[in-house]
Amino acid sequence: MSNVVVLDNGGGLMKAGLGGERDPTCVVPNCTARPLSSKKWLLADQLLSPTEDLTSATLRRPFDRGHLINPDLQSSLWAHLFTNLLKIHPPNSSLLLTEPLFTLPSIQRSVDEIIFEDFNFKALFVSDSPSLVHLYEASRRPYGTVSKAQCSLVVDCGFSFTHAAPVFQNFTLNYGVRRMDLGGKALTNYLKELVSYRSVNVMDESFIMDDVKEKLCFVSLDVQRDLKIARRPGNDNIFDCTYVLPDGITYMKGFVKDSNEANRYLALNDGAPSSAEEKQYLERRDVTDKPQERRNIDLTKTPDFRCLAWGSLLASSPDFEAMCVTKAEYEELGSARCRRRFFH
């Protein structure tokens, strides 16, 4: 078993596991919430339980607009993650932590204190999402363009912001990074307004609308074509699907009524639209709407893009330990000087 813990600590989700593993051991919300009917605050994986009713739950997050504002809450979430989910002993482990670009020095000091003084990790390496995404893509396609050119432009759309970052030879060029304060949280809030204005008030339903967004929304590769399809009435609109809200009695979580229906857009190609192509799809749709034949279609295979910045590959490299800052170096030199090792 690897003694390197990998933690992609995002504002919305924590992706955590051990170095060398292909996928994270757990992907859980980086927040705590208290249901209306309870005085207990639920953490991470507890929020994913199908028996917990999170309708209009009070929500607390350690991150706001991409910055760590509540180190104590983050520490308690990490404690639950390391102890109950990963079941690791920090003093015997090193940590690879993903941190947002341009994190303030005061926040960096707080993070270092939590890692070395509260959890007593033996070593730490801090990376950023764009460089890990570049490394993942170059390794996944060793003969591809990214691997040959050794440079890329990574657009990282996170929970609180979006970064456009140039990466060269696995290093993010900080002077070329541009940030836009628009991320998944803003899109969720916009969906809340749309649904509340047109249908039912969901302004307090962050978990429900996040689920709706993740299961039903997609990035269009042909905006004009998809807008045209979305405006069609009835069965001619292949984007039309049903999301069932929780009733608090039979089921506590919302769900898509027909998962295949929600993925029908994947049957359209990525090129220019053609009437013959759409006609062929609509004819095929009449067949696939039959439940017994729908099971044979699998349109849900594209990697989990939420985990592309999970640094298992880097953590399993033979040079990883030499790249880390040890606990002894932190105690001797302090946070500011140790952090220079990660600056480029």
Coordinates of N, CA and C in Angstrom, one line a residue, residues 128-299:
D128 N -0.8 22.3 -8.4 CA -2.0 23.0 -8.8 C -2.7 22.2 -9.9
S129 N -4.0 22.4 -10.1 CA -4.8 21.6 -11.0 C -4.3 21.5 -12.4
P130 N -4.0 22.7 -13.1 CA -3.6 22.7 -14.5 C -2.4 21.8 -14.7
S131 N -1.3 21.8 -13.9 CA -0.1 21.0 -14.1 C -0.5 19.5 -14.0
L132 N -1.4 19.2 -13.1 CA -1.7 17.7 -13.0 C -2.6 17.3 -14.1
V133 N -3.5 18.1 -14.6 CA -4.3 17.8 -15.8 C -3.4 17.6 -17.0
H134 N -2.4 18.5 -17.2 CA -1.4 18.3 -18.3 C -0.7 17.0 -18.2
L135 N -0.2 16.7 -17.0 CA 0.5 15.4 -16.8 C -0.3 14.2 -17.1
Y136 N -1.6 14.3 -16.6 CA -2.5 13.2 -16.9 C -2.8 13.0 -18.4
E137 N -3.0 14.0 -19.1 CA -3.3 13.9 -20.5 C -2.0 13.5 -21.3
A138 N -0.9 14.0 -20.9 CA 0.4 13.6 -21.6 C 0.7 12.1 -21.4
S139 N 0.3 11.6 -20.2 CA 0.6 10.2 -19.9 C -0.5 9.3 -20.5
R140 N -1.7 9.8 -20.6 CA -2.8 8.9 -21.2 C -2.6 8.8 -22.7
R141 N -2.0 9.8 -23.3 CA -1.8 9.7 -24.8 C -0.3 10.0 -25.0
P142 N 0.6 9.1 -24.8 CA 2.0 9.4 -24.9 C 2.5 9.8 -26.3
Y143 N 1.7 9.5 -27.3 CA 2.1 9.9 -28.7 C 1.2 11.0 -29.2
G144 N 0.4 11.6 -28.3 CA -0.5 12.7 -28.7 C 0.2 14.0 -28.8
T145 N -0.6 15.0 -29.2 CA 0.0 16.4 -29.3 C 0.5 17.0 -28.1
V146 N -0.2 16.8 -27.0 CA 0.2 17.3 -25.7 C 1.6 16.8 -25.2
S147 N 1.7 15.4 -25.4 CA 2.9 14.8 -25.0 C 4.1 15.2 -25.9
K148 N 3.9 15.3 -27.2 CA 5.0 15.7 -28.1 C 5.4 17.2 -27.9
A149 N 4.4 18.0 -27.7 CA 4.7 19.5 -27.6 C 5.1 19.9 -26.2
Q150 N 4.8 19.1 -25.2 CA 5.1 19.4 -23.8 C 4.5 20.7 -23.3
C151 N 3.5 21.2 -24.0 CA 2.8 22.4 -23.5 C 1.3 22.3 -23.8
S152 N 0.6 23.0 -23.1 CA -0.9 23.0 -23.3 C -1.5 24.2 -22.6
L153 N -2.7 24.5 -22.9 CA -3.5 25.6 -22.3 C -4.7 24.9 -21.6
V154 N -4.7 24.9 -20.3 CA -5.7 24.2 -19.5 C -6.7 25.2 -19.0
V155 N -8.0 25.0 -19.3 CA -9.1 25.8 -18.8 C -9.7 25.0 -17.6
D156 N -9.5 25.4 -16.4 CA -9.9 24.8 -15.2 C -11.2 25.5 -14.7
C157 N -12.3 24.9 -14.9 CA -13.6 25.4 -14.4 C -13.9 24.8 -13.1
G158 N -13.7 25.5 -12.0 CA -13.9 25.0 -10.7 C -15.2 25.4 -10.1
F159 N -15.3 25.2 -8.8 CA -16.5 25.6 -8.0 C -16.8 27.1 -7.9
S160 N -15.7 27.8 -7.7 CA -15.8 29.2 -7.5 C -15.2 30.1 -8.6
F161 N -14.4 29.6 -9.4 CA -13.7 30.4 -10.4 C -13.3 29.6 -11.6
T162 N -12.8 30.2 -12.6 CA -12.2 29.5 -13.8 C -10.9 30.1 -14.1
H163 N -9.9 29.2 -14.3 CA -8.5 29.6 -14.6 C -8.2 29.1 -16.0
A164 N -7.6 30.0 -16.8 CA -7.0 29.6 -18.1 C -5.5 29.7 -17.8
A165 N -4.8 28.5 -17.9 CA -3.4 28.4 -17.4 C -2.6 27.8 -18.5
P166 N -1.5 28.4 -19.0 CA -0.5 27.8 -19.8 C 0.4 26.9 -19.0
V167 N 0.6 25.7 -19.5 CA 1.5 24.7 -18.8 C 2.6 24.3 -19.8
F168 N 3.8 24.3 -19.3 CA 5.0 23.9 -20.1 C 5.8 22.9 -19.3
Q169 N 6.0 21.7 -19.9 CA 6.8 20.7 -19.2 C 6.3 20.4 -17.8
N170 N 5.0 20.3 -17.6 CA 4.4 20.0 -16.3 C 4.5 21.1 -15.3
F171 N 4.9 22.3 -15.7 CA 4.9 23.5 -14.8 C 3.9 24.5 -15.3
T172 N 3.1 25.0 -14.4 CA 2.2 26.1 -14.8 C 2.9 27.4 -14.8
L173 N 2.8 28.2 -15.9 CA 3.4 29.5 -16.0 C 2.5 30.5 -15.4
N174 N 2.8 30.8 -14.1 CA 1.9 31.7 -13.3 C 1.7 33.0 -14.0
Y175 N 2.7 33.6 -14.6 CA 2.6 34.9 -15.2 C 1.6 35.0 -16.3
G176 N 1.3 33.8 -16.9 CA 0.4 33.8 -18.0 C -1.0 33.4 -17.7
V177 N -1.3 33.1 -16.4 CA -2.6 32.6 -15.9 C -3.6 33.8 -15.9
R178 N -4.8 33.5 -16.3 CA -5.9 34.5 -16.2 C -7.0 33.8 -15.4
R179 N -7.6 34.6 -14.6 CA -8.7 34.1 -13.7 C -10.0 34.8 -14.0
M180 N -11.1 34.1 -14.0 CA -12.4 34.7 -14.1 C -13.3 34.2 -12.9
D181 N -13.9 35.1 -12.2 CA -14.7 34.7 -11.0 C -16.0 34.1 -11.4
L182 N -16.0 33.0 -12.1 CA -17.2 32.4 -12.5 C -17.0 30.9 -12.5
G183 N -17.8 30.2 -11.7 CA -17.6 28.7 -11.6 C -18.9 28.0 -11.5
G184 N -18.8 26.8 -11.0 CA -20.0 25.9 -10.9 C -21.0 26.5 -9.9
K185 N -20.6 27.1 -8.8 CA -21.5 27.7 -7.8 C -22.4 28.7 -8.5
A186 N -21.8 29.6 -9.3 CA -22.6 30.6 -10.0 C -23.6 30.0 -10.9
L187 N -23.3 29.0 -11.6 CA -24.2 28.3 -12.5 C -25.4 27.7 -11.7
T188 N -25.0 27.1 -10.5 CA -26.1 26.5 -9.7 C -27.0 27.6 -9.2
N189 N -26.5 28.7 -8.8 CA -27.3 29.8 -8.3 C -28.2 30.3 -9.4
Y190 N -27.7 30.4 -10.7 CA -28.5 30.8 -11.8 C -29.6 29.9 -12.1
L191 N -29.3 28.6 -12.0 CA -30.4 27.6 -12.2 C -31.5 27.7 -11.1
K192 N -31.1 28.0 -9.9 CA -32.0 28.2 -8.8 C -33.0 29.3 -9.2
E193 N -32.5 30.4 -9.7 CA -33.3 31.6 -10.1 C -34.3 31.2 -11.2
L194 N -33.8 30.5 -12.2 CA -34.6 30.1 -13.3 C -35.8 29.2 -12.9
V195 N -35.5 28.2 -12.1 CA -36.5 27.3 -11.7 C -37.5 27.9 -10.7
S196 N -36.9 28.8 -9.8 CA -37.8 29.5 -8.8 C -38.7 30.4 -9.5
Y197 N -38.3 31.1 -10.6 CA -39.1 32.0 -11.3 C -40.2 31.3 -12.1
R198 N -39.9 30.2 -12.7 CA -40.8 29.5 -13.6 C -41.7 28.4 -12.9
S199 N -41.2 27.9 -11.8 CA -41.9 26.7 -11.3 C -42.0 26.8 -9.8
V200 N -41.1 26.2 -9.0 CA -41.2 26.0 -7.6 C -40.0 26.7 -6.9
N201 N -40.1 27.2 -5.7 CA -39.0 27.9 -5.1 C -38.0 26.9 -4.6
V202 N -36.8 27.0 -5.2 CA -35.7 26.2 -4.8 C -34.4 27.0 -4.5
M203 N -34.6 28.2 -4.0 CA -33.5 29.1 -3.7 C -32.7 28.5 -2.5
D204 N -33.2 27.7 -1.7 CA -32.5 27.1 -0.5 C -32.1 25.7 -0.8
E205 N -32.2 25.2 -2.0 CA -32.0 23.8 -2.3 C -30.7 23.6 -3.1
S206 N -29.6 23.9 -2.5 CA -28.3 23.8 -3.2 C -27.9 22.4 -3.6
F207 N -28.2 21.4 -2.8 CA -27.9 20.0 -3.1 C -28.7 19.5 -4.3
I208 N -30.0 19.9 -4.3 CA -30.9 19.4 -5.4 C -30.4 20.0 -6.7
M209 N -30.2 21.3 -6.7 CA -29.9 22.0 -7.9 C -28.5 21.6 -8.4
D210 N -27.6 21.3 -7.5 CA -26.3 20.8 -7.9 C -26.4 19.4 -8.6
D211 N -27.3 18.6 -8.1 CA -27.6 17.3 -8.7 C -28.2 17.5 -10.1
V212 N -29.2 18.4 -10.2 CA -29.8 18.6 -11.5 C -28.8 19.1 -12.5
K213 N -27.9 20.0 -12.1 CA -26.9 20.5 -13.0 C -25.9 19.4 -13.5
E214 N -25.5 18.6 -12.6 CA -24.5 17.6 -12.9 C -25.1 16.4 -13.7
K215 N -26.4 16.1 -13.6 CA -27.0 15.0 -14.3 C -27.7 15.4 -15.6
L216 N -28.1 16.7 -15.7 CA -28.9 17.0 -16.9 C -28.2 18.1 -17.8
C217 N -27.3 18.9 -17.2 CA -26.7 19.9 -18.1 C -25.5 19.3 -18.8
F218 N -25.1 19.9 -19.9 CA -23.9 19.5 -20.7 C -23.4 20.7 -21.4
V219 N -22.1 20.6 -21.8 CA -21.5 21.7 -22.6 C -21.7 21.5 -24.0
S220 N -22.4 22.4 -24.7 CA -22.7 22.2 -26.1 C -21.5 22.4 -27.0
L221 N -21.4 21.5 -28.0 CA -20.3 21.6 -29.0 C -20.8 22.3 -30.2
D222 N -22.1 22.6 -30.3 CA -22.7 23.3 -31.4 C -23.9 24.0 -30.9
V223 N -23.7 25.2 -30.4 CA -24.7 26.0 -29.7 C -25.9 26.3 -30.5
Q224 N -25.7 26.7 -31.8 CA -26.9 27.1 -32.6 C -27.8 25.8 -32.9
R225 N -27.1 24.7 -33.2 CA -27.9 23.5 -33.4 C -28.7 23.1 -32.2
D226 N -28.0 23.1 -31.0 CA -28.6 22.6 -29.8 C -29.7 23.6 -29.3
L227 N -29.6 24.8 -29.5 CA -30.6 25.8 -29.2 C -31.9 25.5 -30.0
K228 N -31.6 25.2 -31.3 CA -32.7 24.9 -32.2 C -33.5 23.7 -31.8
I229 N -32.7 22.6 -31.4 CA -33.4 21.4 -30.9 C -34.1 21.7 -29.6
A230 N -33.5 22.5 -28.7 CA -34.1 22.7 -27.4 C -35.4 23.4 -27.5
R231 N -35.6 24.2 -28.5 CA -36.9 25.0 -28.7 C -38.0 24.2 -29.3
R232 N -37.7 23.0 -29.7 CA -38.8 22.1 -30.3 C -39.8 21.7 -29.3
P233 N -41.0 21.5 -29.7 CA -42.1 21.1 -28.7 C -42.1 19.6 -28.7
G234 N -42.6 19.0 -27.5 CA -42.9 17.6 -27.4 C -41.8 16.7 -27.7
N235 N -42.1 15.6 -28.3 CA -41.1 14.5 -28.6 C -40.0 14.9 -29.5
D236 N -40.2 16.0 -30.3 CA -39.1 16.4 -31.2 C -37.9 17.1 -30.4
N237 N -38.1 17.4 -29.1 CA -37.1 17.9 -28.3 C -36.4 16.8 -27.6
I238 N -35.2 16.4 -28.1 CA -34.5 15.2 -27.5 C -33.8 15.6 -26.2
F239 N -33.7 16.9 -25.9 CA -33.1 17.3 -24.6 C -34.1 17.3 -23.5
D240 N -35.4 17.2 -23.8 CA -36.4 17.2 -22.8 C -36.4 16.0 -21.9
C241 N -36.2 16.1 -20.6 CA -36.3 15.0 -19.7 C -36.8 15.4 -18.4
T242 N -37.1 14.4 -17.5 CA -37.8 14.7 -16.2 C -36.9 14.4 -15.1
Y243 N -36.8 15.3 -14.1 CA -36.1 15.2 -12.9 C -37.2 15.2 -11.7
V244 N -37.1 14.1 -10.9 CA -38.1 13.9 -9.9 C -37.6 14.5 -8.6
L245 N -38.3 15.4 -8.0 CA -37.8 16.0 -6.7 C -38.1 15.1 -5.5
P246 N -37.3 15.2 -4.5 CA -37.6 14.3 -3.3 C -38.9 14.7 -2.6
D247 N -39.6 13.7 -2.1 CA -40.8 14.0 -1.4 C -40.7 13.9 0.1
G248 N -39.5 13.6 0.6 CA -39.2 13.5 2.1 C -39.9 12.3 2.8
I249 N -40.5 11.4 2.0 CA -41.2 10.3 2.6 C -40.7 9.0 1.9
T250 N -41.0 8.9 0.6 CA -40.5 7.7 -0.1 C -39.1 7.7 -0.4
Y251 N -38.6 8.9 -0.9 CA -37.2 9.0 -1.2 C -36.7 10.4 -0.8
M252 N -35.5 10.5 -0.4 CA -34.9 11.7 0.2 C -34.0 12.4 -0.8
K253 N -33.7 11.8 -1.9 CA -32.9 12.4 -2.9 C -33.7 12.6 -4.2
G254 N -33.4 13.6 -5.0 CA -34.0 13.7 -6.3 C -33.2 12.8 -7.3
F255 N -33.9 12.5 -8.4 CA -33.3 11.6 -9.4 C -33.9 11.9 -10.8
V256 N -33.1 11.5 -11.8 CA -33.6 11.6 -13.2 C -34.5 10.4 -13.4
K257 N -35.6 10.7 -14.0 CA -36.6 9.6 -14.2 C -36.1 8.6 -15.1
D258 N -35.4 9.0 -16.2 CA -34.9 8.0 -17.1 C -33.5 8.5 -17.5
S259 N -32.5 7.7 -17.0 CA -31.1 8.1 -17.2 C -30.7 8.1 -18.7
N260 N -31.2 7.1 -19.4 CA -30.9 7.1 -20.9 C -31.5 8.3 -21.6
E261 N -32.6 8.7 -21.1 CA -33.3 9.9 -21.7 C -32.4 11.1 -21.5
A262 N -31.7 11.2 -20.4 CA -30.9 12.4 -20.1 C -29.6 12.4 -20.9
N263 N -29.2 11.2 -21.4 CA -28.0 11.1 -22.2 C -28.2 11.0 -23.7
R264 N -29.4 11.3 -24.2 CA -29.7 11.1 -25.6 C -28.9 12.1 -26.4
Y265 N -28.5 13.2 -25.9 CA -27.7 14.2 -26.6 C -26.4 13.7 -27.1
L266 N -25.9 12.6 -26.4 CA -24.6 12.0 -26.8 C -24.7 11.3 -28.2
A267 N -25.9 11.0 -28.7 CA -26.1 10.4 -29.9 C -25.8 11.3 -31.1
L268 N -25.9 12.6 -30.8 CA -25.6 13.6 -31.9 C -24.1 13.7 -32.1
N269 N -23.6 13.9 -33.3 CA -22.2 14.0 -33.5 C -21.7 15.3 -33.2
D270 N -20.4 15.5 -33.2 CA -19.8 16.8 -32.9 C -19.6 17.7 -34.0
G271 N -20.0 17.3 -35.2 CA -19.8 18.2 -36.3 C -21.0 19.0 -36.7
A272 N -21.1 19.5 -37.9 CA -22.2 20.4 -38.3 C -23.5 19.6 -38.4
P273 N -24.6 20.2 -38.1 CA -25.9 19.5 -38.1 C -26.3 19.3 -39.5
S274 N -27.1 18.2 -39.7 CA -27.7 17.9 -41.0 C -29.1 17.4 -40.8
S275 N -30.0 17.7 -41.6 CA -31.4 17.3 -41.5 C -31.5 15.8 -41.6
A276 N -30.7 15.2 -42.5 CA -30.7 13.7 -42.6 C -30.3 13.0 -41.4
E277 N -29.2 13.6 -40.8 CA -28.7 13.0 -39.5 C -29.7 13.1 -38.4
E278 N -30.4 14.2 -38.3 CA -31.4 14.4 -37.2 C -32.5 13.4 -37.5
K279 N -32.9 13.3 -38.7 CA -34.0 12.4 -39.1 C -33.7 11.0 -38.7
Q280 N -32.4 10.6 -39.0 CA -32.0 9.2 -38.7 C -32.0 9.0 -37.2
Y281 N -31.6 10.0 -36.4 CA -31.6 9.9 -35.0 C -33.0 9.7 -34.4
L282 N -33.9 10.6 -34.9 CA -35.3 10.5 -34.4 C -35.9 9.2 -34.7
E283 N -35.6 8.6 -35.9 CA -36.1 7.3 -36.2 C -35.6 6.2 -35.2
R284 N -34.3 6.3 -34.9 CA -33.6 5.4 -34.0 C -34.2 5.6 -32.6
R285 N -34.6 6.8 -32.3 CA -35.1 7.1 -30.9 C -36.4 6.4 -30.7
D286 N -37.2 6.2 -31.7 CA -38.5 5.5 -31.6 C -38.3 4.1 -31.1
V287 N -37.1 3.5 -31.5 CA -36.8 2.1 -31.1 C -36.2 2.1 -29.7
T288 N -35.3 3.0 -29.4 CA -34.7 3.0 -28.1 C -35.6 3.5 -27.0
D289 N -36.7 4.0 -27.3 CA -37.7 4.4 -26.3 C -38.3 3.2 -25.6
K290 N -38.1 2.0 -26.3 CA -38.7 0.8 -25.7 C -37.8 0.3 -24.6
P291 N -38.4 0.1 -23.4 CA -37.6 -0.2 -22.2 C -36.7 -1.4 -22.4
Q292 N -37.2 -2.5 -23.0 CA -36.4 -3.7 -23.1 C -35.2 -3.5 -24.0
E293 N -35.2 -2.6 -25.0 CA -34.1 -2.4 -25.9 C -33.2 -1.2 -25.4
R294 N -33.7 -0.4 -24.5 CA -32.9 0.7 -24.0 C -31.8 0.3 -23.2
R295 N -31.9 -0.9 -22.5 CA -30.9 -1.4 -21.6 C -29.6 -1.7 -22.4
N296 N -29.7 -2.0 -23.7 CA -28.5 -2.4 -24.5 C -27.7 -1.3 -24.9
I297 N -28.1 0.0 -24.7 CA -27.4 1.1 -25.1 C -26.6 1.8 -24.0
D298 N -25.3 2.0 -24.2 CA -24.5 2.6 -23.2 C -23.8 3.8 -23.7
L299 N -24.4 5.0 -23.3 CA -23.8 6.3 -23.8 C -23.1 7.0 -22.7

